[in-house]
Structures are given as C-alpha cells and as structure tokens.
PDB file of N, CA and C in Angstrom:
ATOM      1  N   THR A  18      -3.330 -22.874  12.313  1.00 83.00           N
ATOM      2  CA  THR A  18      -2.057 -22.326  13.268  1.00 83.00           C
ATOM      3  C   THR A  18      -1.053 -23.213  13.465  1.00 83.00           C
ATOM      4  N   GLY A  19       0.279 -22.972  14.261  1.00 92.00           N
ATOM      5  CA  GLY A  19       1.283 -23.973  14.865  1.00 92.00           C
ATOM      6  C   GLY A  19       0.929 -25.166  15.011  1.00 92.00           C
ATOM      7  N   CYS A  20      -0.306 -24.893  15.849  1.00 95.00           N
ATOM      8  CA  CYS A  20      -0.299 -26.681  16.738  1.00 95.00           C
ATOM      9  C   CYS A  20      -0.920 -27.090  15.727  1.00 95.00           C
ATOM     10  N   GLU A  21      -1.943 -26.660  14.678  1.00 95.00           N
ATOM     11  CA  GLU A  21      -2.326 -27.730  13.542  1.00 95.00           C
ATOM     12  C   GLU A  21      -1.707 -28.177  13.221  1.00 95.00           C
ATOM     13  N   PHE A  22      -0.400 -27.207  12.588  1.00 95.00           N
ATOM     14  CA  PHE A  22       0.373 -27.745  11.503  1.00 95.00           C
ATOM     15  C   PHE A  22       0.816 -28.591  11.711  1.00 95.00           C
ATOM     16  N   MET A  23       1.589 -29.329  12.743  1.00 95.00           N
ATOM     17  CA  MET A  23       2.434 -30.094  13.294  1.00 95.00           C
ATOM     18  C   MET A  23       1.409 -31.744  13.807  1.00 95.00           C
ATOM     19  N   LEU A  24      -0.191 -31.288  13.957  1.00 95.00           N
ATOM     20  CA  LEU A  24      -0.848 -32.118  14.021  1.00 95.00           C
ATOM     21  C   LEU A  24      -1.053 -32.850  12.824  1.00 95.00           C
ATOM     22  N   ARG A  25      -0.675 -32.404  11.704  1.00 95.00           N
ATOM     23  CA  ARG A  25      -0.827 -32.585  10.569  1.00 95.00           C
ATOM     24  C   ARG A  25       0.787 -33.082   9.480  1.00 95.00           C
ATOM     25  N   GLY A  26       1.275 -33.210  10.485  1.00 93.00           N
ATOM     26  CA  GLY A  26       2.522 -33.732  10.271  1.00 93.00           C
ATOM     27  C   GLY A  26       3.921 -32.833  10.136  1.00 93.00           C
ATOM     28  N   GLY A  27       3.319 -31.696  10.107  1.00 94.00           N
ATOM     29  CA  GLY A  27       4.561 -30.635  10.468  1.00 94.00           C
ATOM     30  C   GLY A  27       5.557 -30.890  11.616  1.00 94.00           C
ATOM     31  N   ASN A  28       6.891 -30.558  10.893  1.00 93.00           N
ATOM     32  CA  ASN A  28       7.838 -31.170  11.565  1.00 93.00           C
ATOM     33  C   ASN A  28       8.483 -30.010  13.050  1.00 93.00           C
ATOM     34  N   GLY A  29       7.626 -28.682  12.952  1.00 91.00           N
ATOM     35  CA  GLY A  29       7.195 -27.651  14.397  1.00 91.00           C
ATOM     36  C   GLY A  29       7.662 -26.677  13.465  1.00 91.00           C
ATOM     37  N   VAL A  30       7.820 -25.333  14.705  1.00 93.00           N
ATOM     38  CA  VAL A  30       7.097 -24.113  14.109  1.00 93.00           C
ATOM     39  C   VAL A  30       8.407 -22.868  14.577  1.00 93.00           C
ATOM     40  N   ILE A  31       7.857 -21.898  13.607  1.00 92.00           N
ATOM     41  CA  ILE A  31       8.993 -20.713  14.266  1.00 92.00           C
ATOM     42  C   ILE A  31       7.970 -19.770  14.807  1.00 92.00           C
ATOM     43  N   SER A  32       8.374 -19.616  16.247  1.00 93.00           N
ATOM     44  CA  SER A  32       6.793 -19.400  16.921  1.00 93.00           C
ATOM     45  C   SER A  32       7.440 -17.773  17.622  1.00 93.00           C
ATOM     46  N   VAL A  33       6.793 -16.557  17.445  1.00 94.00           N
ATOM     47  CA  VAL A  33       6.720 -15.481  18.120  1.00 94.00           C
ATOM     48  C   VAL A  33       6.371 -15.643  19.997  1.00 94.00           C
ATOM     49  N   THR A  34       5.396 -16.656  19.848  1.00 96.00           N
ATOM     50  CA  THR A  34       4.863 -16.513  20.963  1.00 96.00           C
ATOM     51  C   THR A  34       5.711 -17.137  22.052  1.00 96.00           C
ATOM     52  N   ALA A  35       6.843 -18.172  21.537  1.00 96.00           N
ATOM     53  CA  ALA A  35       7.725 -18.746  21.992  1.00 96.00           C
ATOM     54  C   ALA A  35       8.667 -17.545  23.156  1.00 96.00           C
ATOM     55  N   ASN A  36       9.081 -16.754  22.793  1.00 94.00           N
ATOM     56  CA  ASN A  36       9.600 -15.739  22.769  1.00 94.00           C
ATOM     57  C   ASN A  36       8.952 -15.221  24.344  1.00 94.00           C
ATOM     58  N   THR A  37       7.531 -15.370  24.517  1.00 95.00           N
ATOM     59  CA  THR A  37       7.575 -14.746  25.669  1.00 95.00           C
ATOM     60  C   THR A  37       7.056 -15.645  26.696  1.00 95.00           C
ATOM     61  N   ALA A  38       6.122 -17.281  26.567  1.00 96.00           N
ATOM     62  CA  ALA A  38       5.342 -17.964  26.850  1.00 96.00           C
ATOM     63  C   ALA A  38       6.776 -19.646  26.443  1.00 96.00           C
ATOM     64  N   PRO A  39       8.293 -19.867  26.744  1.00 95.00           N
ATOM     65  CA  PRO A  39       8.876 -20.842  26.044  1.00 95.00           C
ATOM     66  C   PRO A  39       8.228 -22.534  26.750  1.00 95.00           C
ATOM     67  N   ALA A  40       7.894 -22.044  27.891  1.00 96.00           N
ATOM     68  CA  ALA A  40       7.469 -23.523  28.258  1.00 96.00           C
ATOM     69  C   ALA A  40       6.637 -23.960  28.048  1.00 96.00           C
ATOM     70  N   ALA A  41       5.129 -22.918  27.111  1.00 96.00           N
ATOM     71  CA  ALA A  41       4.174 -23.392  26.987  1.00 96.00           C
ATOM     72  C   ALA A  41       4.190 -24.212  26.064  1.00 96.00           C
ATOM     73  N   MET A  42       5.156 -22.829  25.138  1.00 96.00           N
ATOM     74  CA  MET A  42       4.747 -23.609  23.878  1.00 96.00           C
ATOM     75  C   MET A  42       5.880 -25.327  23.474  1.00 96.00           C
ATOM     76  N   HIS A  43       6.611 -25.201  24.523  1.00 96.00           N
ATOM     77  CA  HIS A  43       7.643 -26.323  24.347  1.00 96.00           C
ATOM     78  C   HIS A  43       6.592 -27.655  24.868  1.00 96.00           C
ATOM     79  N   ALA A  44       5.607 -27.490  25.875  1.00 97.00           N
ATOM     80  CA  ALA A  44       4.654 -28.592  25.881  1.00 97.00           C
ATOM     81  C   ALA A  44       3.964 -28.989  24.829  1.00 97.00           C
ATOM     82  N   MET A  45       3.380 -27.400  24.462  1.00 97.00           N
ATOM     83  CA  MET A  45       2.220 -27.644  23.235  1.00 97.00           C
ATOM     84  C   MET A  45       2.699 -28.728  22.181  1.00 97.00           C
ATOM     85  N   CYS A  46       4.499 -28.212  21.610  1.00 97.00           N
ATOM     86  CA  CYS A  46       4.782 -28.790  20.171  1.00 97.00           C
ATOM     87  C   CYS A  46       5.167 -29.812  20.714  1.00 97.00           C
ATOM     88  N   ARG A  47       5.511 -30.448  22.112  1.00 97.00           N
ATOM     89  CA  ARG A  47       6.011 -31.795  22.065  1.00 97.00           C
ATOM     90  C   ARG A  47       4.810 -32.817  22.318  1.00 97.00           C
ATOM     91  N   ALA A  48       3.187 -32.336  22.525  1.00 97.00           N
ATOM     92  CA  ALA A  48       2.205 -32.817  22.783  1.00 97.00           C
ATOM     93  C   ALA A  48       2.022 -32.904  21.294  1.00 97.00           C
ATOM     94  N   ALA A  49       1.949 -31.983  20.389  1.00 97.00           N
ATOM     95  CA  ALA A  49       1.187 -32.063  19.007  1.00 97.00           C
ATOM     96  C   ALA A  49       2.368 -32.826  17.833  1.00 97.00           C
ATOM     97  N   LEU A  50       3.592 -32.911  18.438  1.00 96.00           N
ATOM     98  CA  LEU A  50       4.760 -33.613  17.768  1.00 96.00           C
ATOM     99  C   LEU A  50       4.592 -35.269  17.894  1.00 96.00           C
ATOM    100  N   GLN A  51       4.161 -35.510  19.173  1.00 96.00           N
ATOM    101  CA  GLN A  51       3.758 -36.707  20.211  1.00 96.00           C
ATOM    102  C   GLN A  51       2.426 -37.124  19.121  1.00 96.00           C
ATOM    103  N   GLY A  52       1.972 -36.765  18.308  1.00 95.00           N
ATOM    104  CA  GLY A  52       0.191 -37.014  18.084  1.00 95.00           C
ATOM    105  C   GLY A  52      -0.736 -36.653  18.989  1.00 95.00           C
ATOM    106  N   ASP A  53      -0.755 -36.169  20.013  1.00 97.00           N
ATOM    107  CA  ASP A  53      -1.331 -35.954  21.533  1.00 97.00           C
ATOM    108  C   ASP A  53      -2.513 -34.917  21.183  1.00 97.00           C
ATOM    109  N   ALA A  54      -3.281 -35.209  20.349  1.00 97.00           N
ATOM    110  CA  ALA A  54      -4.313 -33.826  19.722  1.00 97.00           C
ATOM    111  C   ALA A  54      -4.520 -33.183  20.705  1.00 97.00           C
ATOM    112  N   ALA A  55      -5.570 -34.204  21.721  1.00 98.00           N
ATOM    113  CA  ALA A  55      -6.510 -33.448  22.970  1.00 98.00           C
ATOM    114  C   ALA A  55      -5.509 -32.292  23.485  1.00 98.00           C
ATOM    115  N   THR A  56      -4.178 -32.750  23.916  1.00 97.00           N
ATOM    116  CA  THR A  56      -3.199 -32.139  24.937  1.00 97.00           C
ATOM    117  C   THR A  56      -2.882 -31.028  24.210  1.00 97.00           C
ATOM    118  N   ALA A  57      -2.226 -31.016  23.042  1.00 97.00           N
ATOM    119  CA  ALA A  57      -2.062 -29.689  22.247  1.00 97.00           C
ATOM    120  C   ALA A  57      -2.788 -28.919  22.025  1.00 97.00           C
ATOM    121  N   ARG A  58      -4.160 -29.422  21.821  1.00 97.00           N
ATOM    122  CA  ARG A  58      -5.362 -28.204  21.303  1.00 97.00           C
ATOM    123  C   ARG A  58      -5.721 -27.766  22.571  1.00 97.00           C
ATOM    124  N   ALA A  59      -5.514 -28.281  24.074  1.00 97.00           N
ATOM    125  CA  ALA A  59      -6.041 -27.765  25.349  1.00 97.00           C
ATOM    126  C   ALA A  59      -5.128 -26.904  25.639  1.00 97.00           C
ATOM    127  N   LEU A  60      -3.499 -26.755  25.761  1.00 97.00           N
ATOM    128  CA  LEU A  60      -2.545 -25.920  26.114  1.00 97.00           C
ATOM    129  C   LEU A  60      -2.211 -25.258  24.902  1.00 97.00           C
ATOM    130  N   ASN A  61      -2.624 -25.356  23.486  1.00 97.00           N
ATOM    131  CA  ASN A  61      -2.754 -24.474  22.939  1.00 97.00           C
ATOM    132  C   ASN A  61      -4.183 -23.199  22.846  1.00 97.00           C
ATOM    133  N   SER A  62      -4.592 -23.873  23.513  1.00 97.00           N
ATOM    134  CA  SER A  62      -6.398 -22.511  23.204  1.00 97.00           C
ATOM    135  C   SER A  62      -5.724 -21.848  24.774  1.00 97.00           C
ATOM    136  N   LYS A  63      -5.044 -22.100  25.999  1.00 96.00           N
ATOM    137  CA  LYS A  63      -4.314 -21.025  26.878  1.00 96.00           C
ATOM    138  C   LYS A  63      -3.691 -20.139  26.061  1.00 96.00           C
ATOM    139  N   LEU A  64      -3.321 -20.070  24.660  1.00 97.00           N
ATOM    140  CA  LEU A  64      -2.202 -19.519  24.233  1.00 97.00           C
ATOM    141  C   LEU A  64      -2.772 -18.556  22.973  1.00 97.00           C
ATOM    142  N   ASP A  65      -3.988 -19.440  22.777  1.00 96.00           N
ATOM    143  CA  ASP A  65      -4.597 -18.227  21.576  1.00 96.00           C
ATOM    144  C   ASP A  65      -4.639 -16.464  21.384  1.00 96.00           C
ATOM    145  N   LEU A  66      -4.800 -15.995  22.664  1.00 96.00           N
ATOM    146  CA  LEU A  66      -5.279 -15.045  22.648  1.00 96.00           C
ATOM    147  C   LEU A  66      -4.157 -14.463  22.562  1.00 96.00           C
ATOM    148  N   LEU A  67      -2.712 -14.872  23.245  1.00 97.00           N
ATOM    149  CA  LEU A  67      -1.355 -14.088  23.208  1.00 97.00           C
ATOM    150  C   LEU A  67      -0.757 -14.524  21.696  1.00 97.00           C
ATOM    151  N   HIS A  68      -1.463 -15.280  20.833  1.00 96.00           N
ATOM    152  CA  HIS A  68      -0.621 -15.866  19.558  1.00 96.00           C
ATOM    153  C   HIS A  68      -1.298 -14.133  18.874  1.00 96.00           C
ATOM    154  N   HIS A  69      -2.544 -13.969  19.147  1.00 96.00           N
ATOM    155  CA  HIS A  69      -3.433 -12.955  18.409  1.00 96.00           C
ATOM    156  C   HIS A  69      -2.695 -11.477  19.106  1.00 96.00           C
ATOM    157  N   ASN A  70      -2.889 -11.666  19.970  1.00 97.00           N
ATOM    158  CA  ASN A  70      -2.124 -10.252  20.788  1.00 97.00           C
ATOM    159  C   ASN A  70      -0.934  -9.958  20.534  1.00 97.00           C
ATOM    160  N   LEU A  71       0.262 -10.520  20.288  1.00 97.00           N
ATOM    161  CA  LEU A  71       1.486 -10.178  20.057  1.00 97.00           C
ATOM    162  C   LEU A  71       1.930  -9.656  18.859  1.00 97.00           C
ATOM    163  N   PHE A  72       0.365  -9.814  18.168  1.00 96.00           N
ATOM    164  CA  PHE A  72       0.551  -8.658  16.744  1.00 96.00           C
ATOM    165  C   PHE A  72      -0.379  -7.443  16.759  1.00 96.00           C
ATOM    166  N   LEU A  73      -0.654  -7.108  17.597  1.00 96.00           N
ATOM    167  CA  LEU A  73      -1.005  -5.933  18.450  1.00 96.00           C
ATOM    168  C   LEU A  73      -0.619  -4.762  17.405  1.00 96.00           C
ATOM    169  N   GLU A  74       1.063  -4.483  17.696  1.00 94.00           N
ATOM    170  CA  GLU A  74       1.232  -3.778  16.978  1.00 94.00           C
ATOM    171  C   GLU A  74       2.691  -4.443  15.973  1.00 94.00           C
ATOM    172  N   ALA A  75       3.268  -3.975  15.336  1.00 92.00           N
ATOM    173  CA  ALA A  75       4.282  -4.476  14.391  1.00 92.00           C
ATOM    174  C   ALA A  75       5.565  -5.731  15.504  1.00 92.00           C
ATOM    175  N   ASN A  76       6.041  -6.681  15.133  1.00 89.00           N
ATOM    176  CA  ASN A  76       6.491  -7.578  16.075  1.00 89.00           C
ATOM    177  C   ASN A  76       8.188  -6.669  15.339  1.00 89.00           C
ATOM    178  N   PRO A  77       9.043  -6.907  16.803  1.00 92.00           N
ATOM    179  CA  PRO A  77       8.742  -7.921  18.155  1.00 92.00           C
ATOM    180  C   PRO A  77       8.310  -6.267  18.875  1.00 92.00           C
ATOM    181  N   ILE A  78       8.024  -5.596  18.638  1.00 93.00           N
ATOM    182  CA  ILE A  78       7.171  -4.889  20.029  1.00 93.00           C
ATOM    183  C   ILE A  78       6.628  -4.777  21.122  1.00 93.00           C
ATOM    184  N   PRO A  79       5.521  -5.992  20.876  1.00 96.00           N
ATOM    185  CA  PRO A  79       4.505  -6.307  21.550  1.00 96.00           C
ATOM    186  C   PRO A  79       5.590  -7.301  22.673  1.00 96.00           C
ATOM    187  N   VAL A  80       6.373  -8.070  21.778  1.00 95.00           N
ATOM    188  CA  VAL A  80       7.200  -9.278  22.761  1.00 95.00           C
ATOM    189  C   VAL A  80       8.068  -8.554  23.625  1.00 95.00           C
ATOM    190  N   LYS A  81       8.882  -7.805  22.928  1.00 94.00           N
ATOM    191  CA  LYS A  81       9.578  -6.924  24.121  1.00 94.00           C
ATOM    192  C   LYS A  81       8.954  -6.375  25.196  1.00 94.00           C
ATOM    193  N   TRP A  82       7.703  -5.675  25.182  1.00 95.00           N
ATOM    194  CA  TRP A  82       6.911  -5.538  26.391  1.00 95.00           C
ATOM    195  C   TRP A  82       6.535  -6.333  27.012  1.00 95.00           C
ATOM    196  N   THR A  83       6.292  -7.576  26.356  1.00 95.00           N
ATOM    197  CA  THR A  83       5.913  -8.809  27.463  1.00 95.00           C
ATOM    198  C   THR A  83       7.209  -9.318  28.074  1.00 95.00           C
ATOM    199  N   VAL A  84       7.777  -9.541  27.739  1.00 94.00           N
ATOM    200  CA  VAL A  84       8.956 -10.029  28.436  1.00 94.00           C
ATOM    201  C   VAL A  84       9.658  -8.649  29.440  1.00 94.00           C
ATOM    202  N   HIS A  85       9.126  -7.199  29.120  1.00 94.00           N
ATOM    203  CA  HIS A  85       9.587  -6.458  30.166  1.00 94.00           C
ATOM    204  C   HIS A  85       8.633  -6.287  31.585  1.00 94.00           C
ATOM    205  N   ARG A  86       7.420  -6.504  30.810  1.00 94.00           N
ATOM    206  CA  ARG A  86       6.348  -6.781  31.778  1.00 94.00           C
ATOM    207  C   ARG A  86       7.058  -7.975  32.851  1.00 94.00           C
ATOM    208  N   LEU A  87       7.318  -9.577  32.550  1.00 94.00           N
ATOM    209  CA  LEU A  87       7.583 -10.540  32.914  1.00 94.00           C
ATOM    210  C   LEU A  87       8.750 -10.139  33.569  1.00 94.00           C
ATOM    211  N   GLY A  88       9.725  -8.828  33.763  1.00 92.00           N
ATOM    212  CA  GLY A  88      10.513  -8.666  34.152  1.00 92.00           C
ATOM    213  C   GLY A  88      12.257  -9.350  33.683  1.00 92.00           C
ATOM    214  N   LEU A  89      12.288  -9.886  32.802  1.00 91.00           N
ATOM    215  CA  LEU A  89      13.065 -10.018  32.062  1.00 91.00           C
ATOM    216  C   LEU A  89      14.168  -9.743  31.515  1.00 91.00           C
ATOM    217  N   ILE A  90      13.817  -8.239  30.769  1.00 89.00           N
ATOM    218  CA  ILE A  90      14.294  -7.374  30.505  1.00 89.00           C
ATOM    219  C   ILE A  90      14.090  -6.253  31.021  1.00 89.00           C
ATOM    220  N   GLU A  91      14.907  -5.240  30.758  1.00 87.00           N
ATOM    221  CA  GLU A  91      14.909  -3.701  31.273  1.00 87.00           C
ATOM    222  C   GLU A  91      13.814  -2.859  30.249  1.00 87.00           C
ATOM    223  N   ALA A  92      13.252  -1.784  30.879  1.00 83.00           N
ATOM    224  CA  ALA A  92      12.339  -1.073  29.903  1.00 83.00           C
ATOM    225  C   ALA A  92      13.573  -0.497  28.629  1.00 83.00           C
ATOM    226  N   GLY A  93      13.120  -0.352  27.582  1.00 79.00           N
ATOM    227  CA  GLY A  93      13.839   0.299  26.898  1.00 79.00           C
ATOM    228  C   GLY A  93      13.652  -0.447  25.192  1.00 79.00           C
ATOM    229  N   ILE A  94      13.578   0.434  24.338  1.00 82.00           N
ATOM    230  CA  ILE A  94      13.992  -0.303  23.153  1.00 82.00           C
ATOM    231  C   ILE A  94      14.722   0.448  21.907  1.00 82.00           C
ATOM    232  N   ARG A  95      15.402  -0.243  21.063  1.00 84.00           N
ATOM    233  CA  ARG A  95      16.413   0.721  20.076  1.00 84.00           C
ATOM    234  C   ARG A  95      15.677   0.564  19.119  1.00 84.00           C
ATOM    235  N   LEU A  96      15.818   2.329  18.285  1.00 85.00           N
ATOM    236  CA  LEU A  96      15.046   2.636  17.236  1.00 85.00           C
ATOM    237  C   LEU A  96      15.740   1.351  16.017  1.00 85.00           C
ATOM    238  N   PRO A  97      15.392   1.250  14.759  1.00 88.00           N
ATOM    239  CA  PRO A  97      13.678   1.959  14.414  1.00 88.00           C
ATOM    240  C   PRO A  97      12.634   1.642  15.098  1.00 88.00           C
ATOM    241  N   LEU A  98      12.520   0.638  16.179  1.00 86.00           N
ATOM    242  CA  LEU A  98      11.384   0.074  16.909  1.00 86.00           C
ATOM    243  C   LEU A  98      11.151   1.233  17.688  1.00 86.00           C
ATOM    244  N   THR A  99       9.766   1.255  18.035  1.00 89.00           N
ATOM    245  CA  THR A  99       9.100   2.400  19.233  1.00 89.00           C
ATOM    246  C   THR A  99       8.573   1.341  20.139  1.00 89.00           C
ATOM    247  N   TRP A 100       8.364   2.103  22.012  1.00 89.00           N
ATOM    248  CA  TRP A 100       7.880   1.112  22.880  1.00 89.00           C
ATOM    249  C   TRP A 100       6.304   1.617  22.211  1.00 89.00           C
ATOM    250  N   MET A 101       5.498   0.291  22.516  1.00 92.00           N
ATOM    251  CA  MET A 101       4.476  -0.350  22.673  1.00 92.00           C
ATOM    252  C   MET A 101       3.461   0.789  22.749  1.00 92.00           C
ATOM    253  N   SER A 102       2.638   1.276  22.115  1.00 94.00           N
ATOM    254  CA  SER A 102       1.399   1.824  22.715  1.00 94.00           C
ATOM    255  C   SER A 102       0.391   1.615  23.674  1.00 94.00           C
ATOM    256  N   PRO A 103       0.461   2.074  25.036  1.00 95.00           N
ATOM    257  CA  PRO A 103      -0.139   1.640  26.128  1.00 95.00           C
ATOM    258  C   PRO A 103      -1.366   1.934  25.907  1.00 95.00           C
ATOM    259  N   ARG A 104      -2.330   1.824  24.966  1.00 96.00           N
ATOM    260  CA  ARG A 104      -3.771   1.352  24.480  1.00 96.00           C
ATOM    261  C   ARG A 104      -4.063   0.164  24.342  1.00 96.00           C
ATOM    262  N   PHE A 105      -2.662  -0.720  23.829  1.00 97.00           N
ATOM    263  CA  PHE A 105      -2.674  -1.772  24.044  1.00 97.00           C
ATOM    264  C   PHE A 105      -2.038  -2.939  25.235  1.00 97.00           C
ATOM    265  N   GLU A 106      -1.831  -2.131  26.082  1.00 96.00           N
ATOM    266  CA  GLU A 106      -1.309  -2.852  27.819  1.00 96.00           C
ATOM    267  C   GLU A 106      -2.095  -3.596  28.123  1.00 96.00           C
ATOM    268  N   SER A 107      -3.276  -3.266  28.662  1.00 95.00           N
ATOM    269  CA  SER A 107      -4.909  -3.945  29.247  1.00 95.00           C
ATOM    270  C   SER A 107      -5.011  -5.483  28.621  1.00 95.00           C
ATOM    271  N   GLU A 108      -4.823  -5.107  26.560  1.00 96.00           N
ATOM    272  CA  GLU A 108      -4.622  -6.387  25.845  1.00 96.00           C
ATOM    273  C   GLU A 108      -4.185  -7.086  26.015  1.00 96.00           C
ATOM    274  N   LEU A 109      -2.656  -7.132  26.134  1.00 96.00           N
ATOM    275  CA  LEU A 109      -1.608  -8.197  26.000  1.00 96.00           C
ATOM    276  C   LEU A 109      -1.791  -8.784  27.467  1.00 96.00           C
ATOM    277  N   GLU A 110      -1.815  -7.893  28.398  1.00 95.00           N
ATOM    278  CA  GLU A 110      -1.923  -8.262  29.994  1.00 95.00           C
ATOM    279  C   GLU A 110      -3.168  -9.131  29.810  1.00 95.00           C
ATOM    280  N   ALA A 111      -3.804  -8.976  29.691  1.00 95.00           N
ATOM    281  CA  ALA A 111      -5.191 -10.421  29.573  1.00 95.00           C
ATOM    282  C   ALA A 111      -4.942 -11.218  28.813  1.00 95.00           C
ATOM    283  N   ALA A 112      -4.332 -11.416  27.711  1.00 96.00           N
ATOM    284  CA  ALA A 112      -3.825 -12.452  26.983  1.00 96.00           C
ATOM    285  C   ALA A 112      -2.616 -13.270  27.935  1.00 96.00           C
ATOM    286  N   MET A 113      -1.300 -12.580  28.474  1.00 96.00           N
ATOM    287  CA  MET A 113      -0.898 -13.081  29.703  1.00 96.00           C
ATOM    288  C   MET A 113      -1.708 -13.638  30.400  1.00 96.00           C
ATOM    289  N   GLN A 114      -2.374 -13.368  31.303  1.00 95.00           N
ATOM    290  CA  GLN A 114      -2.890 -14.136  32.004  1.00 95.00           C
ATOM    291  C   GLN A 114      -3.827 -15.281  31.139  1.00 95.00           C
ATOM    292  N   ALA A 115      -4.663 -15.329  30.266  1.00 94.00           N
ATOM    293  CA  ALA A 115      -5.050 -16.331  29.752  1.00 94.00           C
ATOM    294  C   ALA A 115      -3.967 -17.198  29.527  1.00 94.00           C
ATOM    295  N   ALA A 116      -2.705 -17.147  29.511  1.00 95.00           N
ATOM    296  CA  ALA A 116      -1.870 -17.952  28.821  1.00 95.00           C
ATOM    297  C   ALA A 116      -1.194 -18.390  30.245  1.00 95.00           C
ATOM    298  N   GLU A 117      -1.118 -17.967  31.575  1.00 93.00           N
ATOM    299  CA  GLU A 117      -1.126 -18.534  33.455  1.00 93.00           C
ATOM    300  C   GLU A 117       0.309 -17.951  32.951  1.00 93.00           C
ATOM    301  N   LEU A 118       0.809 -16.680  32.414  1.00 94.00           N
ATOM    302  CA  LEU A 118       1.521 -15.858  32.661  1.00 94.00           C
ATOM    303  C   LEU A 118       1.975 -14.806  33.529  1.00 94.00           C
ATOM    304  N   LEU A 119       0.673 -14.601  33.791  1.00 89.00           N
ATOM    305  CA  LEU A 119       0.482 -13.531  34.871  1.00 89.00           C
ATOM    306  C   LEU A 119      -0.781 -14.055  36.196  1.00 89.00           C
ATOM    307  N   GLN A 120      -0.554 -13.538  36.647  1.00 77.00           N
ATOM    308  CA  GLN A 120      -1.897 -13.367  38.135  1.00 77.00           C
ATOM    309  C   GLN A 120      -2.777 -13.462  38.080  1.00 77.00           C
ATOM    310  N   VAL A 121      -3.970 -13.291  37.626  1.00 66.00           N
ATOM    311  CA  VAL A 121      -5.155 -12.637  37.908  1.00 66.00           C
ATOM    312  C   VAL A 121      -5.500 -11.817  38.853  1.00 66.00           C
ATOM    313  N   ASN A 122      -5.702 -10.431  39.318  1.00 60.00           N
ATOM    314  CA  ASN A 122      -5.639  -9.585  39.816  1.00 60.00           C
ATOM    315  C   ASN A 122      -7.018  -9.620  40.531  1.00 60.00           C
TER     316      ASN A 122
END
C-alpha cells in the first residue's frame, strides 16, 4: 500500500483515494513521511475499504460517483465513461462511512 511504501522510505504516493478523502490521505501521508507508523497505519486502516472499493469499476467512475455523493459535483459523466452501476453503490457508501466521509444512518 501507499502507507507501507512511505513507511519504508518512499517519498509519497499518487492516490485515487485522495480525490475522495483528501484530508484523511494528507494526514496519513504526513504521519507516514514523518515515520509515525502507528498513526499512519491507524489512519490508513480507516481508508482500506475505500482504497479497494474505488476500483469496483474502472477508474475514475467510482471516484466521480463518490464526489457526487459528497455533493462536490453535479450528477453526470462524459463519454466514454459511463455512470457507475447501481449495484456498487451500497459497497461504496459503506467504504465512505468507514472512512468517516458519511454519517452512519
């Protein structure tokens, strides 16, 4: 993972997750780059499901859906992309809740 890469000396990551959870990714990267493994891993564990579920369909389709779900962009997507299949919505919402981006209902 990006967290482990930085803890082992990497200088940063190119992150799909940062498009949906920029503050959380920033905090995790900062901790990892400072060598605070416990904090970095704890922060990253909240993001693990999101890291995974943002690839339920081809990138950037799930990212577009999540930022729409957060109210940051309007609905719609330009070809050649298509809107995310509704069958993945609950999985992505669960990942967003785990990352503390959405309130648990």
